[in-house]
Every structure is written in structure tokens, then in C-alpha cells.
XYZ file of C-alpha atoms in Angstrom:
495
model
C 9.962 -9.335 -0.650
C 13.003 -9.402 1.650
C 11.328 -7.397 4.406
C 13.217 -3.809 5.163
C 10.956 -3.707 8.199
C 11.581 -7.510 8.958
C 12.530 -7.244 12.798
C 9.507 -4.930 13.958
C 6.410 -6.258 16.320
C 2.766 -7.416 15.045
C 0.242 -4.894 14.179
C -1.187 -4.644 17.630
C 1.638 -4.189 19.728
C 3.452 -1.637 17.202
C -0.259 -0.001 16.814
C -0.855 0.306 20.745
C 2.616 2.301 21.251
C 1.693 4.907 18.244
C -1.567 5.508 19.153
C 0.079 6.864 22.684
C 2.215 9.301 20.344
C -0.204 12.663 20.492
C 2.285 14.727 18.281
C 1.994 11.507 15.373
C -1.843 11.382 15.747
C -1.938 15.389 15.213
C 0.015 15.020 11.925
C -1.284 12.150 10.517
C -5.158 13.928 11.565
C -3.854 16.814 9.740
C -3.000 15.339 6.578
C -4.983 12.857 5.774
C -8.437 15.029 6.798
C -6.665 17.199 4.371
C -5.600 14.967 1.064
C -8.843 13.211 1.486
C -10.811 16.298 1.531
C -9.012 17.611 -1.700
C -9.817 14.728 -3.188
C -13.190 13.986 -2.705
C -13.739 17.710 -4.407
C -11.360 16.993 -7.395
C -13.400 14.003 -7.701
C -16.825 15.302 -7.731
C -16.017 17.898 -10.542
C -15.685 14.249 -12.704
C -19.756 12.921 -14.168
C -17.966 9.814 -15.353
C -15.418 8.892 -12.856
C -17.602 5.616 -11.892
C -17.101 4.652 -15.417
C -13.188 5.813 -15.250
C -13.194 3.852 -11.902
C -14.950 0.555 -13.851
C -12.438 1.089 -16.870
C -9.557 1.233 -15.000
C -9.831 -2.297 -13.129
C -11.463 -4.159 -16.458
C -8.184 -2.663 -18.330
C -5.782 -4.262 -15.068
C -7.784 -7.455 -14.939
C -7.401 -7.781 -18.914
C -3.581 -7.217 -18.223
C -3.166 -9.908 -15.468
C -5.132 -12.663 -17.065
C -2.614 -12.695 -19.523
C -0.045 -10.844 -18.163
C 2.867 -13.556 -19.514
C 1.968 -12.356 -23.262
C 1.960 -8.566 -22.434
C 5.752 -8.963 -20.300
C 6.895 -10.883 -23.417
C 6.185 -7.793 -25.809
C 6.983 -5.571 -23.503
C 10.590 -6.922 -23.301
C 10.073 -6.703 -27.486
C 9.458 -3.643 -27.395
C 12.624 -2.350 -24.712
C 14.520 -4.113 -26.582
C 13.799 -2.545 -29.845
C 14.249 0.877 -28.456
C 17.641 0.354 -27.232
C 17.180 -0.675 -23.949
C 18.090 -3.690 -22.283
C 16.011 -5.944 -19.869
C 16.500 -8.124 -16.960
C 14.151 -10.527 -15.106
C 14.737 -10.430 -11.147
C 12.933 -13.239 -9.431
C 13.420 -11.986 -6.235
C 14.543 -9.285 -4.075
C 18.204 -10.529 -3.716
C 18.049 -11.188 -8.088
C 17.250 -7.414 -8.339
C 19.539 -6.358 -6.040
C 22.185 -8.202 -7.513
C 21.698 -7.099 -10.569
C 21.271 -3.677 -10.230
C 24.199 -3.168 -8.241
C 26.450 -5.157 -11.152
C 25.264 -2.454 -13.831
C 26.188 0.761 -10.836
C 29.468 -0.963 -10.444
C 29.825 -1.610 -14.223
C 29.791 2.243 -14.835
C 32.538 3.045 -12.655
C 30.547 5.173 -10.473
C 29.868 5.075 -6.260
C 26.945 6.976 -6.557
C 23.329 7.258 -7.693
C 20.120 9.886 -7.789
C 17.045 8.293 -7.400
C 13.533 9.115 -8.467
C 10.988 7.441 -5.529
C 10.339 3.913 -6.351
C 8.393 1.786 -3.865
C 9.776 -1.136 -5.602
C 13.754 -0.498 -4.696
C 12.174 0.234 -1.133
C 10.653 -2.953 -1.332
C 13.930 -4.898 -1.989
C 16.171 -3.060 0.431
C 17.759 -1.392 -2.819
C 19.658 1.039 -0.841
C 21.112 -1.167 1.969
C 22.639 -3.251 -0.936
C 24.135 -0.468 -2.960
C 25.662 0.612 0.616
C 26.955 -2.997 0.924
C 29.266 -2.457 -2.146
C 30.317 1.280 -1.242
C 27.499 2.825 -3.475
C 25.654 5.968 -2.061
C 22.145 6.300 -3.381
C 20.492 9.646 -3.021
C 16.510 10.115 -2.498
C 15.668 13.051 -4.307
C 12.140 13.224 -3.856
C 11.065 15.772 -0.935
C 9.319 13.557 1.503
C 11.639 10.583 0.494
C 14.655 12.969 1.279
C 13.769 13.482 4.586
C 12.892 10.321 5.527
C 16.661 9.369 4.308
C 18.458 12.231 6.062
C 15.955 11.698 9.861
C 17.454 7.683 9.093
C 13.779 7.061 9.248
C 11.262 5.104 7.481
C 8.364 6.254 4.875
C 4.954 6.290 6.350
C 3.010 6.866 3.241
C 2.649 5.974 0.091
C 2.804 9.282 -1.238
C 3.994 11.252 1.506
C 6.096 9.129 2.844
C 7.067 12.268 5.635
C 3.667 12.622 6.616
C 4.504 11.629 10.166
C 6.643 14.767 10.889
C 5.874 18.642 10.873
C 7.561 21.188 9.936
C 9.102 22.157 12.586
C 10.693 18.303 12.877
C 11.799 18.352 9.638
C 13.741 22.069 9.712
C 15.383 20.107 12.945
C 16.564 17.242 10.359
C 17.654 19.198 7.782
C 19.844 21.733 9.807
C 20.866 18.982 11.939
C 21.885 16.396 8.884
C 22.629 18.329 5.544
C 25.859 18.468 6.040
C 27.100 14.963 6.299
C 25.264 13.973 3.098
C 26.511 17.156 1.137
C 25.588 20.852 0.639
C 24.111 22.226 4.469
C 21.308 23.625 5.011
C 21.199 27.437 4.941
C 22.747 29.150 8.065
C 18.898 30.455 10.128
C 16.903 27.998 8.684
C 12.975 28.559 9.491
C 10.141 25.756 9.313
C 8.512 27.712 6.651
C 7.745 25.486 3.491
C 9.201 27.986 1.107
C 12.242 28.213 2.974
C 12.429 23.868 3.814
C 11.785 23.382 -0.230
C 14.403 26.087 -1.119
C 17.082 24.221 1.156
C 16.303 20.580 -0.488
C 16.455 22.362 -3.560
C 19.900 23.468 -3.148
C 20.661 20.778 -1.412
C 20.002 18.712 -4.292
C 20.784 20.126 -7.266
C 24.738 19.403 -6.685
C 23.838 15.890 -7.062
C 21.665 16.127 -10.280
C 24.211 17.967 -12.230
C 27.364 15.453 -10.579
C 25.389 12.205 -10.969
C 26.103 9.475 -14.195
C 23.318 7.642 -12.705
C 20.240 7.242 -12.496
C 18.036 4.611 -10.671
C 13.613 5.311 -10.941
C 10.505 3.112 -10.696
C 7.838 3.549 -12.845
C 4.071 4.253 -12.396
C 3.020 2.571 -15.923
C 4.971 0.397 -18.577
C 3.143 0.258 -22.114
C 3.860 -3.336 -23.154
C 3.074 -1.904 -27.706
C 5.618 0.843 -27.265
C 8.157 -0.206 -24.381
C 7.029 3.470 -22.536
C 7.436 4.226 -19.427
C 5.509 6.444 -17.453
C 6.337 8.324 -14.027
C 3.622 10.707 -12.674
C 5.314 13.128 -9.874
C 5.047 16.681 -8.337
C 8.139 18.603 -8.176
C 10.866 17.550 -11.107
C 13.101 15.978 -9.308
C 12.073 12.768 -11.569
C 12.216 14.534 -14.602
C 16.137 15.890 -13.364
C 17.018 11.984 -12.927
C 15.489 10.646 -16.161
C 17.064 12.758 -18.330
C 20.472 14.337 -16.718
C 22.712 11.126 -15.780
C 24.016 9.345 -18.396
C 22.998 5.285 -17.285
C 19.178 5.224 -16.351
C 18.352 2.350 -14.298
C 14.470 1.500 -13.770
C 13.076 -1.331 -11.455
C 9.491 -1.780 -11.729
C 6.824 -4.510 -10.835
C 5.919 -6.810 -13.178
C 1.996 -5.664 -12.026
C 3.165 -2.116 -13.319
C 2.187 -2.794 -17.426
C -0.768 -1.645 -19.336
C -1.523 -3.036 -23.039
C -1.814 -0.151 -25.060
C -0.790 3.727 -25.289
C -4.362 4.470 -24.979
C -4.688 2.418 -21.543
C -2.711 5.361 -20.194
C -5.717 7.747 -20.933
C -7.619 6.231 -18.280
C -4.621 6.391 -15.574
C -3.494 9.419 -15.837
C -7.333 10.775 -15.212
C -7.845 8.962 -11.690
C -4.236 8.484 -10.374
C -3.622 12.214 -9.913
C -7.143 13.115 -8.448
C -7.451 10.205 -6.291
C -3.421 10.721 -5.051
C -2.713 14.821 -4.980
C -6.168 15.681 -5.904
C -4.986 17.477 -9.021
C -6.404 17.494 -12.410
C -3.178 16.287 -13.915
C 0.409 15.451 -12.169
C 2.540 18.613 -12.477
C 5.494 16.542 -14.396
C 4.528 13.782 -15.854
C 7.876 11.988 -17.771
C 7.491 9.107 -20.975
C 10.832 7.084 -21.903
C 11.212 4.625 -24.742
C 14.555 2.993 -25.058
C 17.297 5.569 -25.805
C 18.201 8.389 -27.943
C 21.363 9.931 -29.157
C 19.876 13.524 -28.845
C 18.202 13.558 -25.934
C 18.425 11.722 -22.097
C 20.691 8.508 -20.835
C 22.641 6.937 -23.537
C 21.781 3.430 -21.293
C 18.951 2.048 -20.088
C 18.175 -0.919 -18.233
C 14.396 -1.844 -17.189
C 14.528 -4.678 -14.189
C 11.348 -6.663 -13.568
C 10.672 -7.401 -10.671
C 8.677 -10.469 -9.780
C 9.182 -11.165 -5.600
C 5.802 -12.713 -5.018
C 4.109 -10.933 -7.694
C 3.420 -14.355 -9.141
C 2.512 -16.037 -6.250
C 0.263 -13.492 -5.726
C -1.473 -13.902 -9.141
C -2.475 -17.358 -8.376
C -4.559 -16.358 -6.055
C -8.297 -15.799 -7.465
C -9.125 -13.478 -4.853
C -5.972 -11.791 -3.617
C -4.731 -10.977 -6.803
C -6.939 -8.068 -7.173
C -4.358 -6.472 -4.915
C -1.920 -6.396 -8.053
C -4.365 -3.839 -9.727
C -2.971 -0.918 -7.343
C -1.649 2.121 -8.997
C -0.603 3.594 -5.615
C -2.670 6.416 -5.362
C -2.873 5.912 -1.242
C -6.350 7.229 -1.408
C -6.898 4.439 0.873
C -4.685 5.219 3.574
C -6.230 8.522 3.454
C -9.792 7.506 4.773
C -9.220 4.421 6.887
C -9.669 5.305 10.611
C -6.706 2.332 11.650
C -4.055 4.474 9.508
C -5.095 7.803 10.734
C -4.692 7.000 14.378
C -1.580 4.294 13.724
C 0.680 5.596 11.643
C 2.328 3.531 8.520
C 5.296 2.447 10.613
C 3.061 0.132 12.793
C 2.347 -2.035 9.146
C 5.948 -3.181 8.782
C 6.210 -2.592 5.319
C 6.851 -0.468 2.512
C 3.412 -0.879 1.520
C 0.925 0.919 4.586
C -2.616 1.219 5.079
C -5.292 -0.656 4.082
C -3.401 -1.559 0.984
C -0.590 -2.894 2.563
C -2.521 -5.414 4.764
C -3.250 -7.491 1.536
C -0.312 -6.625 -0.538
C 2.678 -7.329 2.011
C 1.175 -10.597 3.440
C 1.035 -12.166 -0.002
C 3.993 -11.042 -1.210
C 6.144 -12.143 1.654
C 3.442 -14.664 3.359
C 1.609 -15.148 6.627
C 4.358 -17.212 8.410
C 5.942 -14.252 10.196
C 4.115 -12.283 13.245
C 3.736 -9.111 11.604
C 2.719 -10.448 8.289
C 0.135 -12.918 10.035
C -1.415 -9.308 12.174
C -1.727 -7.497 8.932
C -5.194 -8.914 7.636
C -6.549 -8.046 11.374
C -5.064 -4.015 10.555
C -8.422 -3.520 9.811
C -12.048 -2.374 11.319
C -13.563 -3.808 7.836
C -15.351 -0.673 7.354
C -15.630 -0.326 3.740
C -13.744 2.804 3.151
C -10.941 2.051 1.320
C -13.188 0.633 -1.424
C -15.252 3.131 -1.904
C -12.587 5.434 -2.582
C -10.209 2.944 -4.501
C -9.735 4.494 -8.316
C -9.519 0.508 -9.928
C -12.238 -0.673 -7.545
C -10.369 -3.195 -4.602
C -12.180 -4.779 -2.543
C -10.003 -4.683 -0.042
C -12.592 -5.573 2.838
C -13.093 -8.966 0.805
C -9.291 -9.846 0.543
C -8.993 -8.617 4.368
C -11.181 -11.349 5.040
C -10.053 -14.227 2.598
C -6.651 -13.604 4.124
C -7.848 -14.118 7.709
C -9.495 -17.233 6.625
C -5.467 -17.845 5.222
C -3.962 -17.336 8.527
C -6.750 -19.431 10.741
C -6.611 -22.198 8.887
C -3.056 -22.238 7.317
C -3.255 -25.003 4.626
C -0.210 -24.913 1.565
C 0.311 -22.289 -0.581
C 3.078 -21.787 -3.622
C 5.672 -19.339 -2.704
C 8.185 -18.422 -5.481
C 7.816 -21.786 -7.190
C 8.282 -24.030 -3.767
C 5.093 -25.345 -1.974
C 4.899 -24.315 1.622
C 2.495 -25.323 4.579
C 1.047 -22.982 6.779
C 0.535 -23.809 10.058
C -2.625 -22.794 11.693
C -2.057 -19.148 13.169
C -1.442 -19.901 17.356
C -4.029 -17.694 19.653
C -6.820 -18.949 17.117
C -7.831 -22.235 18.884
C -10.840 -20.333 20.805
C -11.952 -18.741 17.772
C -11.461 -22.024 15.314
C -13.930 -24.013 18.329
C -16.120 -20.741 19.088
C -17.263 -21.440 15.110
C -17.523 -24.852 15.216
C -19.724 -24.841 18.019
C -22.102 -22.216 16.263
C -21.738 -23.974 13.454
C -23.131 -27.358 15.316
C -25.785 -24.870 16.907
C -26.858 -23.453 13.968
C -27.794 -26.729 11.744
C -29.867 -28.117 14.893
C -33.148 -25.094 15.531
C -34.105 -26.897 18.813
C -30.613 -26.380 20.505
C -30.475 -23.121 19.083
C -33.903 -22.068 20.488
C -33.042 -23.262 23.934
C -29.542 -21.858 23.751
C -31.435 -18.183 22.791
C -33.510 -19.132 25.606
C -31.051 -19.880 28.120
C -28.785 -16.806 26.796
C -32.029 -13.953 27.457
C -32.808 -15.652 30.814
C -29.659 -15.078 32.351
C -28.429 -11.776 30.564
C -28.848 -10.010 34.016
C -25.825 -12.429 34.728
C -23.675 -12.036 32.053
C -20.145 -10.204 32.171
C -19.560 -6.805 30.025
C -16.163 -8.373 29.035
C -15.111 -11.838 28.013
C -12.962 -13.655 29.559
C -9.407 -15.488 28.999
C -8.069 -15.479 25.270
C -11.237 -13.231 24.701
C -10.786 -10.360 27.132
C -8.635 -8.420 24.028
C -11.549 -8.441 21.900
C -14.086 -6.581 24.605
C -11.035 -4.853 25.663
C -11.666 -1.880 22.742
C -15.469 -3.076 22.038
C -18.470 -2.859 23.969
C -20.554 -6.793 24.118
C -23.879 -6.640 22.434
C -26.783 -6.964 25.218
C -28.953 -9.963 24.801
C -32.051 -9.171 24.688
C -35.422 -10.181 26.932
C -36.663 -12.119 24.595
C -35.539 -14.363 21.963
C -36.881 -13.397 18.447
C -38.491 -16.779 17.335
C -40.302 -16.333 21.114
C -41.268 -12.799 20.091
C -42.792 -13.957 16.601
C -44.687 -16.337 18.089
C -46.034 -14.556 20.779
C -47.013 -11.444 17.988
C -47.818 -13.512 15.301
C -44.975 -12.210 12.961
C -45.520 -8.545 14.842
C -49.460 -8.323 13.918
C -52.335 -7.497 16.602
C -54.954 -9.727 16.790
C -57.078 -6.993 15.089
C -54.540 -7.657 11.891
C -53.017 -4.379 12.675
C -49.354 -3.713 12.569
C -47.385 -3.190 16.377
């Protein structure tokens, strides 16, 4: 991962200035109350979605246990169908690569279809480098690119701005990207989706290329699969005449009839539809029909690394539904922007740290994004415990220890501002495997709780800061057992 977002503060510090943003709160209140209530109905109308749910994650932990042999036939099976395919290693491979086979066509520009994996690698930024314009042409992606601002969501990546910020955007920058927006412009949605529309559809019918991601790859046919709501995919897969896809390598399901399962809980647990509005299949190429060239780019950037990892590596299992995002209570009141990544929400605190490590600030804060409530599981479509990898990747950060990073061993230095924590558990851990210091030290701790502060002091005081300290109370248990006999009267009754 190279890091677009590289640059910005930790989690806390970018966290505390949203959460002062009332107009952000509002919209991100809005929306996600709204997706998440959607969903939870389209949902419900399912009997069997726990055994969708169940299928779903054996059929991505079958595929990542041996995902080597299922990449290999995928490649077969490209390959066969006229396309061509290229291994990136690493953000800067990818870029590389994909910029050679822009500039090999001749053109300076490109239409793209959303793909969190170009965001991921800073995909525009290169093609800029080389004096190649890349177009977003999804909606929300659109005006994040025209307001020179950065997604928010997974799937709407706009969710941070209203209506009437984004009819400010449009009027204001249409014009220097290509057709302007309509002269009396309103903040209605019909009349915002009518100007993208227009907007747009000079660049479908000029562009030769085309640049997607890809929600599935089907590793027995060389498929692949992109689930979206308003066509603009299914204008960039088949108009231009090069078709460029960069995809994770996490992205590939065995079988045809894998899809079956995917294409039932993605859509509900993402738009909370019964079935995406467009959903658009590739194999190869075809002389009647769509881009004469196609090139599939995997793209590995930690994806490996990750995969070693017996506990983290659930993470790879995400279909990017953001049904997460939509319930956890950090998001809502946040924002995506305070995450640092491509990848927000609940989600993105275990995906980003492993794919670009713990050694940076923000990427060390991530694991703490969290109030570890449970929410994101329960609503997860391919069952993540993300609470669990939350926690295994705090362990990761306190302790540091080595870990492989793209093929090179690296040591992790124990995180700084931990030392109080690190000897707060040693000594319970002392106190705990001796009873009779931890009986006096209960002792000691009820007999002076009239004394005791209702904050903590020094490295402690941000904890209690947002959190109220647990009273002690009067008496210790073991005291109170004793004293009751296990909580019985001395007529064998019950207190």
C-alpha cells in the first residue's frame, strides 16, 4: 500500500477535530441511520441468510488456503480468453504497469469504473505524473474528484457532503474538467444526477480506455464480476476499446457457482437491494462485442503478508459491502477521513494496518478506532470478526516483535505511550497468580474508595478523559462470600 492518505494525523487527533464538525456529524447520522436501516429490512425478508452468511466465509476461507492454485488457473483461464495478465507486487509495480499499457495506446486519457484498489495505489496521481487524465465516473466518486476531496465510504464515498455542498462543487468545478454544469443548477437529486449525467457522457463516447476493479474474479472461467448502481460501469466495460482491470489478488472465487452466494448478500448487506441494478460479467475478449484488449493486473501490496497471518487474514474475506461502517458508533460520529485510508470504518482498522504495517502513527492508532462493541460482526455478510483482529492487532502494536513485510523481515518496535499500560499488566498479572496479595490489595482498594480520584492521572488521564472510573465497591467479593456463606441465610435461604 503506498498510502494516498500518508501525511495525515493518528486516529485520535484527526477523530477529535471531526467530531467538532456539526454539519459532518448531521450527514454521516443521516446516512448511515438510513443504509443500515434499509438493510436490516432487506435482510430480514431472507430465512437462510445465516446459512448464506456461513457459506460465504467457508467458500473465502477455501479460496485463501489455497489461494496460489486458484491465481494460477485463474491466469489459465485470462489467458485463454484473450486477455493478458500481469502480476504487480506492489503499489509502485501496478502503477508502473498500468500506466505503460495507457501510454502504449496512444491515448492521455481514461474513464474509470470505482475501484478501491487503483485508490489504494495512488492510481490517479501516477497517471497525472505522465500527463494522463483519469476520469471517476461513478456519482459519489465524481464528486469527490471534482471537490479535490477524498472518499469517506466505501460505497458512498460522498457521504460526507449534502446536497446542497455538492450543487456548490459541481457549478463551481464542471467546467475545468469538461462539459459545465447546467446554467441554475438546484440541489435537487434529479437535477445533481442529470448534470453528472451530461457531464459524463462526453467522456464515455470520447474515451479508448478503460480502467475498472472488480468485485469477483472466477478462477474456472477467467470472469469477472462488477456489481454497481447506475451504469456508468457497464458504459466503461464495454464502450472504450483497451479495458484495463486492477483487482486484489483476495478478489477470486473457485467456481461460477461461488458467485450464487455473493451476489445474494453483497447487494442487501451494501444498497439493501435484492439484486445490484447492473451487474456486468467479462471473459477475455470478443470480436463482436466490448474492448478488443484486456489486461487484468493483480495486485498483491501486502495481500500476502497479510495471509500469513492466522488471525488477521480473515480481513482478506471482505467483499466491501461497508455494512460495517454503517453501524459502528466511531464511524458515525468520525467520519472516514479521520482513518487515513482508502479503506474506513471498522474494516479499515484491520485491513490498512496489515497491509501497510503498524510502524507509522496513523497505522499504529487504527486498531484503537474502535469501542470493541461487536457491531460490525454481527452485521458482516462473510462473518469477520473484526472485534478479535482489533484486538490481536493491539497486542501487534504493544509488543512489536518481527513480522514479514513483502518478502523482507521487519522489527517492530514496541508502540511509545504503552510503557504504563505494558507495567499496569504485569503488575496484575503478578497480583493475580498470588490470592493473598490480591485479597489485601481488594481490601486496601474498598477501604479507601472514599479517597480515590474520578480521573487517573498522568499518561492515564486520556483514558478517564471520555470514560467514567468504575466505583470500588464497600466490600470486596471474597469478604462478601464469606461473610454470606456464598449469599445463603443461615436459615439456607437465598439473600
Amino acid at each position: 500500500m503506498n498510502g494516498t492518505f500518508v501525511g495525515m494525523p493518528s486516529f485520535p487527533t484527526a477523530a477529535r477535530e471531526a467530531v467538532g464538525n456539526k454539519t459532518l456529524r448531521a450527514n454521516l447520522r443521516h446516512a448511515t441511520h438510513t443504509i443500515r436501516d434499509k438493510r436490516a429490512r432487506a435482510v430480514a425478508e431472507l430465512d437462510d441468510w445465516a446459512q448464506l452468511r456461513e457459506a460465504g466465509k467457508r467458500i473465502k476461507d477455501e479460496t485463501l488456503r489455497h489461494l496460489d492454485r486458484y491465481l494460477l488457473q485463474l491466469e489459465e483461464s485470462v489467458t485463454a480468453a484473450g486477455g493478458t495478465v500481469h502480476w504487480a507486487a506492489d503499489a509502485d509495480e501496478a502503477n508502473r504497469i498500468v500506466t505503460d499499457l495507457v501510454k502504449a495506446t496512444g491515448e492521455a486519457e481514461v474513464v474509470k469504473v470505482k475501484s478501491m484498489a487503483t485508490q489504494e495505489i495512488g492510481l490517479n496521481e501516477a497517471l497525472e505524473a505522465e500527463g494522463i487524465h483519469a476520469y471517476e465516473t461513478d456519482l459519489a466518486e465524481l464528486i469527490v474528484q471534482l471537490g479535490k476531496d477524498r472518499p469517506s465510504h466505501i460505497l458512498v464515498p460522498a457521504i460526507h457532503r449534502n446536497r446542497g455542498e455538492i450543487r456548490e462543487i459541481f457549478a463551481r468545478e464542471m467546467s475545468e474538467w469538461g462539459r459545465p454544469a447546467p446554467d441554475g443548477l438546484t440541489d435537487t437529486p434529479a437535477e445533481l444526477a442529470e448534470a453528472a449525467r451530461l457531464h459524463l457522457r462526453e467522456k464515455f463516447l470520447r474515451a479508448k480506455v478503460g480502467v475498472s476493479g472488480a468485485n469477483f474474479m472466477v478462477a474456472e472461467t477467467g470472469t469477472l464480476v462488477v456489481v454497481e448502481s447506475e451504469g456508468n460501469g457497464r458504459m466503461c466495460l464495454t464502450l472504450p476499446e483497451t479495458l484495463i482491470s486492477v483487482v486484489g489478488i483476495e478478489k477470486i472465487v473457485p467456481t461460477w457457482r461461488d458467485l450464487e452466494v455473493f451476489l445474494q448478500t453483497l447487494p442487501r448487506s451494501s444498497t439493501a437491494e435484492r439484486m445490484n441494478p447492473y451487474t456486468s460479467m467479462w471473459t477475455g475478449t470478443s470480436e463482436e462485442d466490448g474492448p478488443g484488449t484486456f489486461h487484468l493486473v493483480l495486485l498483491d501490496n501486502g495481500r500476502t503478508d497479510t495471509l500469513a497471518d492466522e488471525v488477521g487474514r480473515q480481513a482478506l474475506r471482505c467483499i466491501r459491502c461497508s455494512a460495517c461502517l454503517n453501524v459502528c458508533p466511531v464511524y458515525e460520529r468520525a467520519g472516514g477521513h479521520a482513518y487515513g485510508s482508502v479503506y474506513p470504518g471498522p474494516i479499515g482498522a484491520i485491513l490498512s494496518p496489515q497491509l501497510r504495517g503498524t510502524q507509522s502513527e496513523i497505522d499504529a492508532s487504527l486498531p484503537y478506532a474502535s469501542s470493541l462493541c461487536g457491531a460490525c460482526y454481527d452485521v458482516c455478510p462473510v462473518a469477520i470478526d473484526i472485534p478479535e483482529v482489533l484486538v490481536h492487532l493491539r497486542e501487534r502494536v504493544v509488543q512489536g516483535g518481527e513480522v514479514t513485510r513483502h518478502g523482507t523481515k521487519v522489527t517492530l518496535r514496541p508502540a511509545k505511550g504503552h510503557a504504563a499500560e505494558r507495567a499496569a499488566m504485569r503488575a496484575a498479572g503478578w497480583a493475580f497468580g498470588r490470592p493473598a496479595a490480591l485479597r489485601a490489595g481488594q481490601r486496601l482498594a474498598s477501604g479507601t474508595r472514599r479517597f480515590h480520584p474520578r480521573t487517573l492521572p498522568g499518561p492515564g488521564r486520556a483514558w478517564s478523559a471520555t470514560r467514567d472510573l468504575p466505583k470500588v465497591p464497600a466490600e470486596p467479593f471474597r469478604d462478601w462470600w464469606r461473610r454470606t456463606n456464598g449469599g445463603r441465610t443461615e436459615k439456607g435461604g437465598t439473600k
